[in-house]
GROMACS .gro file of C-alpha atoms in nm:
model
  128
    1MET     CA    1   0.000   0.000   0.000
    2THR     CA    2   0.144   0.334  -0.102
    3ALA     CA    3   0.153   0.635   0.126
    4VAL     CA    4  -0.113   0.814  -0.079
    5SER     CA    5  -0.357   0.524  -0.076
    6PHE     CA    6  -0.295   0.468   0.295
    7LYS     CA    7  -0.372   0.834   0.359
    8LYS     CA    8  -0.695   0.813   0.157
    9PHE     CA    9  -0.796   0.492   0.335
   10SER     CA   10  -0.728   0.636   0.679
   11ARG     CA   11  -0.925   0.950   0.592
   12LEU     CA   12  -1.216   0.734   0.474
   13LEU     CA   13  -1.209   0.539   0.801
   14ALA     CA   14  -1.200   0.864   1.000
   15GLU     CA   15  -1.500   1.003   0.810
   16LEU     CA   16  -1.695   0.681   0.857
   17GLY     CA   17  -1.599   0.688   1.225
   18VAL     CA   18  -1.738   1.040   1.267
   19LEU     CA   19  -2.064   0.940   1.096
   20LEU     CA   20  -2.086   0.628   1.312
   21VAL     CA   21  -2.024   0.824   1.632
   22LEU     CA   22  -2.300   1.072   1.542
   23TYR     CA   23  -2.536   0.782   1.466
   24LEU     CA   24  -2.457   0.608   1.796
   25LEU     CA   25  -2.488   0.935   1.985
   26GLY     CA   26  -2.828   0.990   1.826
   27CYS     CA   27  -2.937   0.637   1.927
   28GLN     CA   28  -2.824   0.695   2.285
   29LEU     CA   29  -2.988   1.036   2.302
   30SER     CA   30  -3.314   0.897   2.169
   31ALA     CA   31  -3.305   0.611   2.422
   32TRP     CA   32  -3.210   0.830   2.720
   33LEU     CA   33  -3.480   1.087   2.649
   34HIS     CA   34  -3.739   0.821   2.557
   35TRP     CA   35  -3.815   0.993   2.228
   36PRO     CA   36  -4.030   0.811   1.972
   37ILE     CA   37  -3.783   0.926   1.706
   38PRO     CA   38  -3.535   0.669   1.569
   39GLY     CA   39  -3.174   0.720   1.670
   40GLY     CA   40  -3.066   0.750   1.308
   41VAL     CA   41  -3.293   1.051   1.260
   42VAL     CA   42  -3.159   1.211   1.579
   43GLY     CA   43  -2.806   1.140   1.454
   44MET     CA   44  -2.884   1.312   1.123
   45ALA     CA   45  -3.018   1.611   1.319
   46LEU     CA   46  -2.692   1.619   1.514
   47LEU     CA   47  -2.499   1.608   1.186
   48LEU     CA   48  -2.709   1.897   1.055
   49LEU     CA   49  -2.639   2.087   1.378
   50VAL     CA   50  -2.265   2.028   1.340
   51PHE     CA   51  -2.282   2.151   0.979
   52ALA     CA   52  -2.499   2.452   1.071
   53THR     CA   53  -2.265   2.568   1.346
   54GLY     CA   54  -1.972   2.552   1.105
   55ARG     CA   55  -1.767   2.315   1.319
   56VAL     CA   56  -1.746   2.071   1.029
   57LYS     CA   57  -1.784   2.150   0.660
   58PRO     CA   58  -1.998   1.906   0.459
   59ALA     CA   59  -1.709   1.847   0.217
   60THR     CA   60  -1.507   1.709   0.508
   61LEU     CA   61  -1.731   1.401   0.532
   62GLN     CA   62  -1.807   1.369   0.161
   63THR     CA   63  -1.594   1.060   0.090
   64GLY     CA   64  -1.747   0.857   0.372
   65ALA     CA   65  -2.100   0.970   0.290
   66THR     CA   66  -2.048   0.888  -0.078
   67LEU     CA   67  -1.935   0.537   0.009
   68LEU     CA   68  -2.239   0.481   0.231
   69MET     CA   69  -2.474   0.614  -0.035
   70ALA     CA   70  -2.315   0.395  -0.302
   71GLU     CA   71  -2.364   0.084  -0.088
   72MET     CA   72  -2.709   0.177   0.041
   73LEU     CA   73  -2.875  -0.126  -0.118
   74LEU     CA   74  -2.679  -0.351   0.119
   75PHE     CA   75  -2.856  -0.185   0.412
   76PHE     CA   76  -3.197  -0.272   0.268
   77ILE     CA   77  -3.136  -0.636   0.170
   78PRO     CA   78  -3.221  -0.774   0.519
   79ALA     CA   79  -3.548  -0.581   0.520
   80LEU     CA   80  -3.634  -0.701   0.171
   81MET     CA   81  -3.552  -1.062   0.257
   82SER     CA   82  -3.780  -1.049   0.560
   83LEU     CA   83  -4.070  -0.973   0.325
   84LEU     CA   84  -4.050  -1.333   0.205
   85ASP     CA   85  -4.189  -1.441   0.544
   86TYR     CA   86  -4.501  -1.228   0.495
   87GLY     CA   87  -4.627  -1.345   0.155
   88PRO     CA   88  -4.991  -1.396   0.261
   89LEU     CA   89  -5.003  -1.053   0.426
   90LEU     CA   90  -4.863  -0.888   0.115
   91ARG     CA   91  -5.114  -1.068  -0.108
   92SER     CA   92  -5.410  -0.953   0.100
   93GLU     CA   93  -5.296  -0.607   0.217
   94GLY     CA   94  -5.026  -0.526  -0.038
   95TRP     CA   95  -5.222  -0.256  -0.215
   96ARG     CA   96  -5.278  -0.069   0.111
   97ILE     CA   97  -4.912  -0.096   0.201
   98LEU     CA   98  -4.810   0.036  -0.143
   99LEU     CA   99  -5.062   0.319  -0.110
  100VAL     CA  100  -4.915   0.424   0.226
  101ILE     CA  101  -4.560   0.398   0.091
  102GLY     CA  102  -4.650   0.602  -0.218
  103ALA     CA  103  -4.838   0.869  -0.023
  104SER     CA  104  -4.568   0.903   0.242
  105THR     CA  105  -4.295   0.923  -0.022
  106LEU     CA  106  -4.487   1.195  -0.203
  107LEU     CA  107  -4.539   1.388   0.121
  108VAL     CA  108  -4.170   1.365   0.211
  109MET     CA  109  -4.069   1.482  -0.136
  110LEU     CA  110  -4.312   1.776  -0.120
  111ALA     CA  111  -4.203   1.873   0.231
  112THR     CA  112  -3.838   1.859   0.125
  113ALA     CA  113  -3.903   2.065  -0.188
  114PHE     CA  114  -4.094   2.333   0.001
  115THR     CA  115  -3.832   2.344   0.277
  116VAL     CA  116  -3.546   2.382   0.029
  117GLU     CA  117  -3.738   2.649  -0.161
  118TRP     CA  118  -3.812   2.838   0.162
  119ALA     CA  119  -3.449   2.812   0.279
  120CYS     CA  120  -3.316   2.938  -0.056
  121ARG     CA  121  -3.554   3.234  -0.058
  122TRP     CA  122  -3.474   3.313   0.306
  123ARG     CA  123  -3.103   3.304   0.236
  124LEU     CA  124  -3.138   3.528  -0.070
  125ARG     CA  125  -3.332   3.783   0.137
  126HIS     CA  126  -3.079   3.782   0.422
  127ASP     CA  127  -2.763   3.775   0.208
  128ALA     CA  128  -2.869   4.072  -0.004
   0.00000   0.00000   0.00000
């Protein structure tokens, strides 16, 4: 292993370590405070807080985040495989499940779009 590739690999591990620590901290915080919010969501809020305060720039964690996004399918395979155990449920209630998934996906996309639009307009007003 060359010095350059070792440096890149160690940086990748450090970035993944930071993301893992924020995730675990979010899980602990959610458990300690008895919040009904998953720890991963709390961890993402902590990451957003760290970015918003300027302590860490988003580009600093880009390599680790890119790797996780590229391998995201691996995180969903166990959930997809567990669906095989619920064949009769999916045959009888599958359309309702798909309707809920579709509606919730649409609502999340709309909420995200409106939030981004609002944030961009707010920033343009305050930067000018």
